[in-house]
Amino acid sequence: MPLDPSFVGRTYPPTAPYQVGREKIREFATAIGATDPAHHDPEAARKLGYADVVAPPTFPVLLTMAASRQVVEDPDLGVDYSRVVHGDQRFAYVRPVVAGDELVCANEIEEATVRRGHGFLTTRTEVTTVAGEPVVTVWSKIVVRGEE
Amino acid sequence: MELPTKTYRITRADLVRYAGASGDFNPIHWSDRFATGVGLPGVIAHGMFTMALVGRAVTDWAGAPDAVVDYNVRFARPVVVPDDDEGAEVVVDAKVREVTEDGLTRLDLIATCGGEKVLAQARATIRAPR
């Protein structure tokens, strides 16, 4: 089923809150080799003015990739996930993600087009605290490869 | 202005570790059988892992782990990671495109593997350390 431009503007209900854990940030930072003490040591993070350890810039993809399932698995869209490749990714920050944050993701479809047989689907995810404070806006474009 | 080149080596062990940390267990990132079965040349790094390494370069250049205010990439081609001790090498370069009046620095980023560009239209905006 090709992507239908009428899906542009479709919004999805906010996801259940994600509790950002100190150990998860440490684990993620270690996995990407990010050794800055502010990713690992709460005291170092506090010296920068944060309540707890600070996540590296691409950390929010943990939340947004899980949240995007509600879009990709929307039966109306009919995306064949086995044909999906990641196209573009962007993070626009209000402030970094910090351990202790409780974050929710709200998805909106910004682009749904077909070009040369391939589908292009761009999702914008507003990541906010449960109180509604904006933290980061995340754009993710996936390409649904057409049949060869 | 050009910033000092940074080089990162990616082995299969790194992909396993990143899969666990990120929760992205797509078998194209750990199974040769699966990866070649869907037409890839072999196991490839998570695009988000490559983006994370380049993000590391950006925060290192910025001198602050919280300096990134905007960061975007296009995944141009996959980083193929052979099952050996050498793995793949990603080279990251950047040049300053603009310094704004309110203290933001805009960087143009280039990430290559084996001389081929793996990220395209990669840009970051950073602010000065507090």
Coordinates of N, CA, C and O in Angstrom, one line a residue, chain B residues 6 12-13 17 19 22 24 29 37 40 52 64 80 90 97 103 117 119:
Chain B
K6 N 38.6 13.4 13.7 CA 38.5 12.4 14.7 C 38.2 11.1 14.0 O 37.5 11.0 13.0
R12 N 32.3 -5.5 15.6 CA 31.0 -6.2 15.9 C 30.7 -6.1 17.4 O 29.5 -6.0 17.8
A13 N 31.7 -6.1 18.3 CA 31.4 -6.0 19.7 C 30.7 -4.7 20.0 O 29.8 -4.6 20.9
R17 N 27.0 -4.1 21.8 CA 26.9 -3.2 22.9 C 25.8 -2.1 22.6 O 25.0 -1.8 23.4
A19 N 23.4 -2.2 20.4 CA 22.1 -2.8 20.3 C 21.5 -2.9 21.7 O 20.3 -2.6 21.9
S22 N 20.7 0.6 23.1 CA 19.6 1.4 22.4 C 18.3 0.6 22.3 O 17.3 1.3 22.0
D24 N 17.8 -1.4 19.9 CA 17.6 -1.7 18.5 C 18.3 -3.1 18.1 O 19.5 -3.1 17.9
H29 N 22.1 -5.8 12.1 CA 23.2 -5.3 12.8 C 24.0 -6.3 13.6 O 25.0 -6.0 14.3
G37 N 20.8 -11.8 3.4 CA 19.5 -12.3 3.0 C 18.6 -11.2 2.5 O 17.7 -11.4 1.7
L40 N 21.9 -6.8 1.8 CA 23.0 -5.9 2.2 C 24.4 -6.6 2.0 O 24.4 -7.9 2.0
A52 N 25.7 8.8 16.6 CA 26.1 9.0 18.0 C 27.6 9.3 18.0 O 28.1 10.1 18.8
A64 N 31.9 20.6 25.7 CA 30.9 20.5 26.7 C 29.9 19.4 26.3 O 29.5 19.4 25.1
V80 N 29.6 -0.9 6.7 CA 29.7 -2.3 6.7 C 30.8 -2.7 7.7 O 31.9 -2.2 7.7
V90 N 35.5 4.9 10.9 CA 34.7 6.1 10.5 C 35.5 7.4 10.8 O 36.0 7.5 11.9
R97 N 30.7 26.7 9.8 CA 30.0 27.4 8.7 C 29.7 28.8 9.1 O 29.8 29.8 8.3
G103 N 26.0 33.7 19.9 CA 27.0 32.7 20.4 C 26.8 31.3 20.0 O 27.3 30.4 20.6
K117 N 31.3 8.7 1.7 CA 30.6 9.5 2.6 C 29.4 8.6 3.2 O 28.6 8.1 2.4
L119 N 27.4 9.8 5.9 CA 26.4 10.7 6.3 C 26.4 11.9 5.3 O 27.5 12.3 4.9

